[in-house]
Amino acid sequence: MRTNLSSQISLNRVSTKYYKPENTIERSVLTRFEKIPTNICETVEEGVGSVADEIVRKIQERQRDGKFCTLAMGTGASLRPLFAELVRRHKEEGVSYRNVVLFNLYEYYPLAEPKNSSFNQLNELFVSHIDIDPQNVFTMNGTIPQDAVVEHCHLYEQRIKTYGGIDIAVMGIGREGNIAMNEPGSTAASVTRLILIDSVSRAEAARNLGVDKLPPCSITMGVNTIMEARKVYLLAWGEEKADIIKSAVEDKISDTLPASYLQMHQNATVYVDLPTAAHLTRIQRPWLVTNCEWNDKLIRSAIVWLCMLTKKPILKLTNKDYNENGLSELLALYGSAYNVNIKIFNDLQHTITGWPGGKPNADDTYRPERAKPFPKRVVVFSPHPDDDVISMGGTLRRLVQQGHEVHVAYETSGNIAVGDEEVVRFMHFINGFNQLFDGNQNETIKDKYAEIKTFLGQKKEGDMDSRDILTIKGLIRRGEARTACTYNQIPLDRCHFLDLPFYETGRIEKNPISEADVEIVLDLLRKVKPHQIYVAGDLADPHGTHRVCTDAVFAAIDEEKNAGAEWLNDCRIWMYRGAWAEWEIENIEMAVPLSPEELRAKRNSILKHQSQMESAPFLGNDERLFWQRSEDRNRGTAALYDSLGLACYEAMEAFVEYKPL
């Protein structure tokens, strides 16, 4: 059973010539915008293997010289595959780490529980599995008194110097551009010190560590200490790091982006996979650095970029516009600006449809969806109980109104994303209701009400909820989802709550996807045998649930494909994006326009999820509420189509087709 198919989604075929130059001259041409040497790998495994090769080579070189090899490492998610590979080499290839001296890059402060420490994770992932001498492993102490921290940091710096400095520093990059825990505002001269962690970094670190809450501070190795390392590797994997990697590698050096300081390092190298490299100039805008291998998506991307640059709609672009902005190759291929313009204009025009389920009795040659069968059976998979309306609420309503049999499958309970005050309000209502109507279980409800109020009153930051409270939170979200379905005229017997087991840990950290999760999805698909499936394609959500849910759906589809299921031959799978991002226009294959009234109805659908309004705990670093983000994103997509000279709509929801691998 393949349960990681989301990692293999490739929206654009990237030519190897852009990321695997044949010689030094080609590399210098391609990387002219990059100020840190950056190696782009096709897979995480390839990148991790290359870095592991370099680390092992240095360790063994030092062994031959009878010297220590000093490493500095953090514990971010990007380093986990590297730790696994280094451990594998020890166990399977006999690589020894006896001469390694290891310095932890940061430790949380103040630490109440050692199990929540950075060092504990470093030990679990790496140190405890190799033959390193425990006396050669050093970390900051997150439990010392605050008045001893400055001296402790000074001694940590002195110990690094005692071992001759750091040979290799290996680290990831945070969403804010932090390296180690050096937050925006850190200076190039900073050394090991106590630093306040901002909310975004805390949330990211808490997720990586698998805990709900982290201390507010960290003792971190400073930028200057890192810059003194003889070699630095910065690793990043996945599309969620694409923007910050581009900024760190290509933008100007700034204290608002600490990773950009590595531009001044004499021997720093960035390793990324293709999704992370997606926004580097040589991948996203290759025509600015070399001659291109043109395909339809790259041409569309280039023309949209040219329109934004010249502030012109597609059909007003001229030969001069192409020649002056590095796109003369397209003129040579198509003969004139007009020929290119009309091709891309028509391509984009054909993505727009008011019939997301297909228009009956119509020529569907240039429509995103086929006309038959009509009506269709549709399954909309929603990772949380509100992603359906946030991401495609307008399309959902239109599918229902146009006569299709629409099912909504809520993949998780969403219970950890409900505030405690919602539980109190809910229980207060039940208690009051029973008192008014003298229900048979009045005493039981009273007792449970008192028990829950006592628990919540004594609950401390980071404490897990009891199973009763999680159940109530799940019920709250179920009720909201049912209300939204009823508002959208979806019968409640087509409203499915899958409660996938991976989610039910009661904490931010979830269990890995399992066959049990996939079987639940399979049961629904085999029952409905849909002609259309809608699934979350936003894989960079802060809590990571979307990716796991999408993997469960893709794994189920893969199982059915391998089993030769006939229904799958007549099914199309569309990916939507949620509150965190939107599809790039070159990738959009179906755009569903919304009128002002339809957009207002979509907002009302989202507002039915009252617990996810202002008190929602996972808003991320975007202060807008979910309905505001959704409207802004949908209006932004419509405005982009309008600026390109296409039809002008109030809003648009966008989709990309997934073709089973």
XYZ file of C-alpha atoms in Angstrom:
661
model
C 0.000 0.000 0.000
C 1.504 3.323 -1.091
C 0.746 5.933 1.549
C 3.003 8.803 0.445
C 1.669 9.583 -3.032
C 1.146 13.285 -2.255
C 4.936 13.684 -2.203
C 5.011 12.595 -5.839
C 2.608 15.236 -7.137
C 4.394 17.057 -9.951
C 2.412 19.960 -11.357
C 5.131 21.047 -13.734
C 7.674 18.931 -15.521
C 10.985 20.610 -14.740
C 13.736 19.947 -17.254
C 16.927 18.577 -15.728
C 18.868 21.241 -17.593
C 17.614 23.805 -15.035
C 18.849 21.974 -11.955
C 21.572 19.598 -13.147
C 23.961 21.690 -15.247
C 26.564 19.725 -17.187
C 29.509 21.994 -16.423
C 30.693 24.959 -14.371
C 29.863 27.513 -17.059
C 26.281 26.300 -17.344
C 25.934 26.364 -13.570
C 27.214 29.940 -13.328
C 24.688 31.030 -15.968
C 21.749 29.255 -14.351
C 22.531 30.411 -10.819
C 23.250 34.058 -11.529
C 20.497 35.150 -9.128
C 21.583 32.764 -6.348
C 23.952 34.132 -3.722
C 24.412 30.843 -1.845
C 25.468 27.708 -3.769
C 22.275 25.677 -4.033
C 21.986 22.031 -5.029
C 18.559 20.985 -6.285
C 17.817 17.283 -5.922
C 15.011 15.304 -7.499
C 14.155 13.630 -4.193
C 14.789 14.113 -0.488
C 16.679 10.822 -0.495
C 19.104 12.080 -3.122
C 19.800 15.275 -1.177
C 20.187 13.507 2.145
C 22.553 10.985 0.580
C 24.798 13.743 -0.770
C 25.007 15.570 2.568
C 25.595 12.300 4.437
C 28.446 11.512 2.015
C 30.145 14.818 2.865
C 29.691 14.430 6.619
C 31.000 10.856 6.649
C 33.924 11.825 4.427
C 34.937 14.591 6.857
C 34.532 12.295 9.893
C 36.707 9.620 8.309
C 39.288 12.169 7.184
C 39.581 13.349 10.780
C 39.798 9.741 11.973
C 42.774 9.118 9.709
C 44.445 12.211 11.158
C 43.670 11.094 14.716
C 41.485 14.155 15.344
C 37.976 14.959 16.495
C 35.330 16.003 13.966
C 33.065 18.676 15.440
C 29.463 18.837 14.272
C 26.692 21.284 15.167
C 23.140 20.078 14.527
C 19.599 21.103 15.302
C 16.456 18.980 15.416
C 14.148 20.466 12.793
C 11.958 18.330 10.541
C 14.352 18.816 7.607
C 17.126 17.008 9.493
C 15.154 13.888 10.346
C 15.833 12.117 7.019
C 19.547 12.937 7.443
C 19.633 11.466 10.942
C 17.956 8.298 9.635
C 20.544 7.981 6.864
C 23.512 8.535 9.184
C 22.125 5.939 11.583
C 21.605 3.501 8.701
C 25.214 3.916 7.611
C 26.371 3.137 11.125
C 24.235 0.019 11.454
C 24.524 -1.330 7.917
C 27.875 -0.034 6.666
C 29.838 0.148 9.902
C 30.457 3.904 9.824
C 31.875 4.911 13.213
C 31.203 8.186 14.998
C 33.614 7.613 17.900
C 35.661 10.694 17.014
C 32.647 12.994 16.625
C 32.041 15.896 18.995
C 28.435 17.048 18.698
C 27.055 20.457 19.705
C 23.314 21.036 19.880
C 22.270 24.204 18.046
C 19.542 25.272 20.498
C 17.559 24.330 23.568
C 14.180 25.583 24.781
C 14.029 27.667 27.953
C 12.818 27.400 30.654
C 12.309 23.649 30.479
C 9.943 22.004 32.938
C 9.873 18.612 31.216
C 13.113 17.112 29.846
C 11.084 15.041 27.379
C 10.111 18.275 25.583
C 13.715 19.322 25.095
C 15.478 19.733 21.778
C 18.313 17.587 23.099
C 15.941 14.758 23.990
C 14.747 14.693 20.399
C 18.334 14.832 19.097
C 19.136 11.877 21.325
C 16.087 9.873 20.220
C 16.616 10.527 16.512
C 20.398 10.221 16.327
C 22.715 10.065 19.324
C 21.268 6.964 21.007
C 21.576 4.935 17.788
C 25.280 5.469 17.042
C 28.609 4.812 18.767
C 29.430 8.419 19.674
C 31.026 8.867 23.113
C 28.307 10.459 25.333
C 31.019 12.671 26.884
C 31.458 14.282 23.462
C 27.842 15.398 23.153
C 27.130 18.930 24.376
C 23.931 20.887 24.744
C 22.621 23.974 26.447
C 20.883 23.519 29.787
C 17.259 24.626 29.638
C 16.711 24.244 33.393
C 19.344 26.586 34.871
C 18.312 29.740 36.766
C 17.840 32.800 34.598
C 20.658 34.705 36.309
C 23.087 31.938 35.275
C 22.160 31.899 31.572
C 24.689 34.510 30.393
C 27.615 32.703 31.994
C 26.317 29.376 30.720
C 26.231 30.733 27.146
C 29.779 32.062 27.519
C 31.007 28.647 28.657
C 29.269 26.996 25.697
C 31.152 29.280 23.317
C 34.404 28.520 25.146
C 33.828 24.777 24.836
C 33.366 25.098 21.065
C 36.669 26.943 20.869
C 38.334 24.269 23.032
C 37.612 21.730 20.299
C 38.978 23.999 17.587
C 35.681 25.348 16.338
C 32.956 23.631 14.320
C 33.867 21.588 11.265
C 30.311 21.188 9.928
C 27.069 22.889 10.965
C 23.857 21.316 9.638
C 20.507 23.042 10.022
C 17.070 23.583 8.582
C 15.296 26.876 7.972
C 12.184 28.098 9.764
C 9.163 29.697 8.135
C 10.457 33.092 9.293
C 13.917 32.471 7.851
C 15.404 31.598 11.236
C 18.486 29.385 11.436
C 18.944 27.493 14.692
C 16.604 29.689 16.766
C 18.026 32.980 15.552
C 14.819 34.916 14.995
C 14.358 37.910 12.662
C 16.272 40.824 14.177
C 19.296 38.700 15.114
C 22.551 40.426 14.245
C 25.481 38.983 12.318
C 27.653 39.418 15.447
C 25.342 37.428 17.751
C 26.754 34.523 19.769
C 25.113 31.874 21.956
C 22.413 33.625 23.973
C 18.866 33.542 25.330
C 16.291 34.642 22.759
C 12.519 35.051 22.716
C 10.839 32.748 20.177
C 8.057 34.329 18.139
C 4.656 32.641 17.806
C 5.244 31.255 14.303
C 8.539 29.608 15.255
C 7.045 28.261 18.481
C 4.148 26.677 16.622
C 6.472 25.161 14.024
C 8.889 23.849 16.645
C 6.039 22.460 18.750
C 4.764 20.534 15.743
C 8.233 19.201 14.958
C 8.713 18.180 18.580
C 5.247 16.682 18.850
C 4.059 18.752 21.802
C 1.220 21.218 22.174
C 3.136 24.025 23.884
C 6.755 25.109 24.142
C 8.573 27.469 26.489
C 8.659 31.059 25.234
C 12.447 31.242 24.879
C 15.429 29.363 23.546
C 19.141 29.330 24.239
C 20.516 29.348 20.710
C 23.876 29.270 18.992
C 24.386 32.727 17.512
C 24.741 33.757 13.877
C 28.418 34.637 14.329
C 29.148 31.243 15.898
C 27.459 29.494 12.974
C 29.315 31.680 10.466
C 32.622 30.598 12.021
C 31.901 26.946 11.166
C 34.190 25.709 8.410
C 31.270 24.238 6.481
C 27.532 24.921 6.692
C 24.726 22.859 5.164
C 21.211 24.293 5.048
C 18.561 21.660 4.259
C 14.945 22.247 3.263
C 12.359 19.861 1.836
C 8.805 20.435 0.634
C 6.804 23.147 -1.080
C 6.023 24.973 2.175
C 9.650 26.160 2.285
C 9.774 27.377 -1.355
C 9.176 31.072 -0.618
C 11.594 31.349 2.295
C 14.361 29.503 0.417
C 14.046 31.866 -2.531
C 14.296 34.848 -0.175
C 17.293 33.436 1.701
C 19.177 32.495 -1.454
C 18.286 35.333 -3.841
C 17.252 38.403 -1.821
C 19.505 40.947 -0.140
C 21.105 40.174 3.214
C 18.852 41.392 6.012
C 18.490 40.864 9.746
C 14.786 40.262 9.058
C 15.867 37.033 7.352
C 18.706 35.493 9.399
C 19.313 32.686 6.866
C 20.392 35.345 4.350
C 23.567 35.870 6.429
C 24.818 32.612 4.911
C 25.358 34.562 1.688
C 28.509 35.879 3.407
C 29.792 32.429 4.348
C 32.740 31.188 2.319
C 31.650 27.554 2.382
C 27.871 27.271 2.798
C 25.672 25.054 0.620
C 21.904 24.784 0.418
C 20.302 21.432 -0.398
C 16.654 21.377 -1.522
C 14.319 19.081 -3.420
C 12.375 20.172 -6.509
C 9.211 21.311 -4.651
C 11.348 23.537 -2.379
C 13.220 24.935 -5.387
C 9.980 25.803 -7.188
C 10.312 29.578 -6.686
C 14.017 29.933 -7.478
C 14.431 31.983 -10.639
C 16.020 29.183 -12.657
C 13.016 26.937 -11.945
C 10.131 29.416 -11.873
C 11.401 31.898 -14.495
C 14.067 29.977 -16.469
C 13.799 32.302 -19.472
C 15.601 34.938 -17.403
C 18.755 32.814 -17.166
C 18.892 30.421 -20.137
C 17.184 29.182 -23.277
C 14.128 27.111 -22.382
C 12.530 23.794 -23.160
C 9.059 25.197 -23.705
C 5.841 23.378 -22.831
C 2.281 24.657 -22.465
C 2.509 25.350 -18.732
C 5.847 27.137 -18.992
C 4.521 29.280 -21.845
C 1.437 30.143 -19.815
C 3.603 31.014 -16.815
C 5.839 33.236 -18.969
C 2.934 35.106 -20.571
C 1.175 35.724 -17.250
C 4.477 36.995 -15.814
C 4.911 39.290 -18.835
C 1.387 40.643 -18.399
C 2.065 41.455 -14.744
C 5.388 43.075 -15.652
C 4.001 45.245 -18.463
C 0.585 45.753 -16.810
C -1.101 44.680 -20.041
C -3.782 42.072 -20.796
C -2.685 39.100 -22.891
C -4.060 40.276 -26.226
C -2.253 43.623 -25.969
C 1.256 42.190 -25.645
C 3.535 43.158 -28.524
C 6.649 41.757 -30.187
C 8.583 44.505 -28.414
C 7.318 43.328 -25.010
C 8.600 39.832 -25.746
C 11.966 40.959 -27.071
C 12.695 43.351 -24.223
C 11.892 40.838 -21.480
C 13.796 37.717 -22.473
C 10.983 35.951 -24.331
C 12.137 36.328 -27.928
C 12.350 32.515 -28.150
C 8.554 32.398 -28.140
C 8.413 34.733 -31.093
C 10.761 32.428 -32.970
C 8.584 29.431 -32.086
C 5.196 30.988 -32.899
C 6.069 33.634 -35.463
C 4.510 36.630 -33.707
C 3.248 37.924 -30.386
C -0.325 37.607 -31.632
C 0.008 33.869 -32.228
C 1.337 33.277 -28.714
C -1.208 35.644 -27.196
C -4.245 34.000 -28.771
C -3.033 30.509 -27.807
C -2.630 31.376 -24.118
C -5.792 33.476 -24.073
C -7.796 30.515 -25.369
C -6.058 28.087 -22.975
C -7.017 30.211 -19.985
C -10.512 30.911 -21.307
C -11.146 27.169 -21.528
C -10.371 26.713 -17.827
C -13.421 28.815 -16.871
C -16.669 26.928 -16.384
C -19.905 27.546 -14.555
C -20.580 23.810 -14.718
C -18.022 22.100 -12.455
C -19.841 18.775 -12.843
C -20.007 19.105 -16.615
C -22.739 20.735 -18.716
C -25.325 18.253 -20.001
C -26.036 18.078 -23.744
C -23.124 20.394 -24.522
C -19.957 20.111 -26.586
C -17.344 19.388 -23.931
C -14.305 19.463 -26.244
C -12.849 22.532 -24.564
C -14.522 22.215 -21.176
C -12.595 21.131 -18.055
C -15.246 18.516 -17.175
C -17.016 16.029 -19.444
C -20.729 16.347 -20.095
C -21.598 12.708 -19.390
C -22.597 11.027 -17.221
C -25.136 13.470 -15.900
C -25.954 13.796 -13.092
C -22.727 12.667 -11.423
C -22.021 11.122 -8.043
C -19.538 13.419 -6.293
C -17.460 12.919 -3.141
C -15.856 15.981 -1.540
C -13.166 15.006 0.978
C -12.681 17.584 3.726
C -9.671 17.108 6.072
C -11.324 19.136 8.837
C -15.061 19.742 9.212
C -14.888 23.139 7.490
C -12.330 22.754 4.690
C -15.092 21.904 2.214
C -16.824 25.264 2.529
C -13.633 27.291 3.040
C -11.983 25.871 -0.062
C -14.814 25.164 -2.493
C -18.036 26.332 -0.865
C -19.233 28.037 -4.056
C -18.497 25.024 -6.249
C -20.136 22.753 -3.678
C -23.391 24.719 -3.807
C -23.336 24.832 -7.594
C -22.835 21.065 -7.866
C -25.893 20.550 -5.655
C -27.991 23.131 -7.496
C -27.102 21.575 -10.846
C -28.534 18.247 -9.754
C -25.515 16.143 -8.834
C -25.509 13.636 -5.972
C -22.997 15.319 -3.649
C -21.444 13.546 -0.670
C -19.157 15.322 1.822
C -16.677 13.171 3.740
C -15.178 14.806 6.826
C -11.934 12.927 7.339
C -11.105 13.976 10.914
C -13.090 15.095 13.925
C -11.182 18.398 14.167
C -11.601 18.115 17.937
C -8.276 19.679 18.942
C -9.220 22.847 17.048
C -12.051 23.764 19.418
C -11.506 26.212 22.251
C -12.303 25.240 25.836
C -14.848 28.051 26.110
C -16.906 26.345 23.392
C -17.115 23.225 25.571
C -18.318 25.273 28.541
C -20.952 26.978 26.380
C -22.085 23.654 24.979
C -22.315 21.979 28.386
C -24.054 25.024 29.860
C -26.746 24.704 27.207
C -27.227 20.973 27.868
C -27.381 21.537 31.625
C -29.891 24.345 31.232
C -31.985 22.357 28.766
C -32.240 19.413 31.154
C -33.140 21.672 34.058
C -35.931 23.268 32.012
C -37.378 20.027 30.712
C -36.419 17.757 33.632
C -34.736 15.144 31.477
C -34.295 11.638 32.825
C -30.532 12.074 32.943
C -30.641 15.401 34.724
C -28.401 14.352 37.600
C -25.923 12.703 35.208
C -25.687 15.858 33.103
C -25.271 17.983 36.229
C -22.465 15.766 37.473
C -20.715 15.726 34.095
C -21.108 19.495 33.811
C -19.446 19.984 37.213
C -16.706 17.490 36.391
C -15.822 19.179 33.102
C -15.913 22.680 34.600
C -13.553 21.520 37.347
C -11.191 19.902 34.842
C -11.057 22.980 32.618
C -10.609 25.241 35.632
C -7.536 23.252 36.701
C -6.210 22.665 33.188
C -2.707 24.044 32.597
C -1.123 25.167 29.370
C -0.069 22.118 27.388
C -2.307 19.650 29.269
C -4.182 17.137 27.145
C -7.967 17.189 27.185
C -9.845 14.278 28.696
C -11.576 11.866 26.331
C -14.973 13.284 27.352
C -13.893 16.795 26.420
C -12.439 15.640 23.100
C -15.721 13.876 22.386
C -17.682 17.041 23.117
C -15.363 19.095 20.916
C -15.856 16.567 18.137
C -19.617 16.766 18.567
C -19.482 20.555 18.335
C -17.687 20.346 15.001
C -20.034 17.627 13.729
C -23.016 19.812 14.559
C -21.502 22.763 12.723
C -20.690 20.622 9.686
C -24.248 19.260 9.567
C -25.624 22.797 9.775
C -23.427 23.884 6.861
C -24.461 20.834 4.817
C -28.138 21.554 5.470
C -27.590 25.191 4.452
C -26.031 23.936 1.201
C -28.981 21.548 0.656
C -26.885 18.399 1.093
C -28.987 15.640 2.714
C -27.553 14.503 6.034
C -27.357 10.897 4.826
C -24.715 12.147 2.372
C -22.734 13.794 5.159
C -20.085 11.275 6.261
C -17.874 11.515 9.359
C -14.897 9.212 8.796
C -12.979 10.003 12.029
C -9.721 8.656 10.614
C -7.748 7.000 13.449
C -4.420 8.754 12.755
C -5.882 12.023 14.064
C -7.257 10.807 17.375
C -4.255 11.397 19.623
C -5.629 14.401 21.483
C -2.415 16.289 20.685
C -0.979 18.307 17.804
C 1.295 15.417 16.888
C -0.631 12.777 14.982
C 0.035 9.134 14.360
C 1.408 8.051 10.974
C -1.127 7.094 8.339
C -2.073 3.421 8.509
C -4.016 0.841 6.531
C -6.924 1.425 8.913
C -7.216 5.029 7.667
C -7.094 3.949 4.034
C -9.675 1.185 4.546
C -12.198 3.706 5.913
C -11.776 5.852 2.798
C -11.953 2.759 0.584
C -15.259 1.692 2.127
C -16.846 5.031 1.248
C -15.487 5.081 -2.306
C -16.655 1.535 -2.991
C -20.090 2.421 -1.643
C -20.558 5.637 -3.648
C -18.476 4.791 -6.765
C -18.112 8.499 -7.590
C -17.695 10.122 -10.994
C -15.912 13.065 -9.369
C -13.673 13.310 -6.304
C -12.537 16.573 -4.748
C -9.551 16.375 -2.407
C -7.306 18.834 -0.535
C -4.250 19.823 -2.557
C -2.988 22.348 -0.005
C -0.201 20.285 1.526
C 1.496 23.099 3.434
C -1.110 23.645 6.143
C 0.622 24.380 9.473
C -0.705 21.330 11.311
C 0.070 18.808 8.523
C -3.353 17.147 8.619
C -4.211 17.952 5.001
C -1.245 16.006 3.637
C -2.065 12.895 5.673
C -5.745 13.029 4.678
C -4.854 13.457 1.016
C -2.398 10.561 1.239
C -5.210 8.388 2.617
C -7.443 9.249 -0.347
C -4.677 8.757 -2.911
C -3.714 5.438 -1.310
C -7.337 4.263 -1.505
C -7.568 5.297 -5.162
C -4.267 3.530 -5.830
C -5.619 0.340 -4.244
C -8.744 0.500 -6.379
C -6.686 1.157 -9.510
C -4.518 -1.880 -8.808
C -7.648 -3.943 -8.195
C -9.045 -2.900 -11.588
C -12.120 -1.140 -10.175
C -14.345 -0.213 -13.123
C -15.828 2.873 -11.458
C -12.400 4.522 -11.419
C -12.272 4.499 -15.225
C -15.083 7.031 -15.266
C -13.901 9.204 -12.375
C -11.955 12.457 -12.322
C -10.105 13.722 -9.268
C -9.854 17.443 -8.633
C -7.575 19.059 -6.046
C -8.615 22.256 -4.290
C -6.599 24.498 -2.011
C -7.722 25.766 1.363
C -7.101 28.723 3.590
C -3.314 28.651 3.223
C -2.517 29.130 -0.477
C -3.897 29.257 -4.022
C -2.891 27.453 -7.193
C -0.510 29.288 -9.501
C -2.439 30.334 -12.586
C -0.273 28.259 -14.924
C -1.485 25.148 -13.083
C -5.204 25.959 -12.885
C -7.251 23.538 -14.992
C -10.729 24.466 -13.801
C -11.845 27.879 -12.540
C -15.407 28.158 -11.243
C -16.723 31.744 -11.208
C -18.850 33.004 -8.341
C -21.372 35.836 -8.398
C -21.597 38.299 -5.478
C -24.619 36.355 -4.187
C -22.783 33.031 -4.423
C -19.774 34.449 -2.610
C -22.062 35.719 0.142
C -23.641 32.261 0.412
C -20.181 30.732 0.667
C -19.356 33.113 3.510
C -22.550 32.099 5.292
C -21.533 28.438 4.937
C -18.189 29.151 6.580
C -19.843 31.149 9.355
C -21.918 28.103 10.292
C -18.675 26.799 11.843
C -18.911 29.122 14.830
C -16.148 27.454 16.844
C -13.675 28.258 14.045
C -14.246 31.962 13.957
C -12.153 34.241 16.165
C -11.324 31.567 18.746
C -9.915 29.018 16.283
C -6.510 27.949 17.657
C -4.794 27.242 14.305
C -5.043 30.460 12.350
C -1.275 30.397 11.651
C 0.589 33.646 11.061
C -2.269 35.163 9.061
C -4.470 37.384 11.219
C -7.424 37.205 8.830
C -10.245 34.861 9.736
C -10.874 31.886 7.467
C -13.845 33.429 5.666
C -11.796 36.586 5.034
C -8.860 34.635 3.640
C -11.172 32.613 1.455
C -12.911 35.651 -0.005
C -9.646 37.526 -0.550
C -8.138 34.525 -2.295
C -11.178 33.929 -4.515
C -11.435 37.612 -5.407
C -7.697 37.655 -6.111
C -8.005 34.782 -8.587
C -10.881 36.541 -10.363
C -8.925 39.818 -10.444
C -5.955 38.029 -12.018
C -8.130 36.579 -14.781
C -9.647 40.036 -15.285
C -6.230 41.728 -15.508
C -5.257 39.234 -18.217
C -8.179 40.408 -20.334
C -10.508 37.483 -19.615
C -14.035 37.653 -18.205
C -14.527 39.765 -15.085
C -16.155 37.944 -12.183
C -16.666 38.705 -8.496
C -14.638 35.672 -7.396
C -13.302 32.306 -8.582
C -12.465 28.935 -7.049
C -9.613 27.083 -8.737
C -8.843 23.378 -9.182
C -6.080 21.157 -10.544
C -6.699 17.635 -11.812
C -4.914 14.715 -10.160
C -4.208 11.731 -12.361
C -3.516 8.535 -10.402
C 0.127 7.511 -10.628
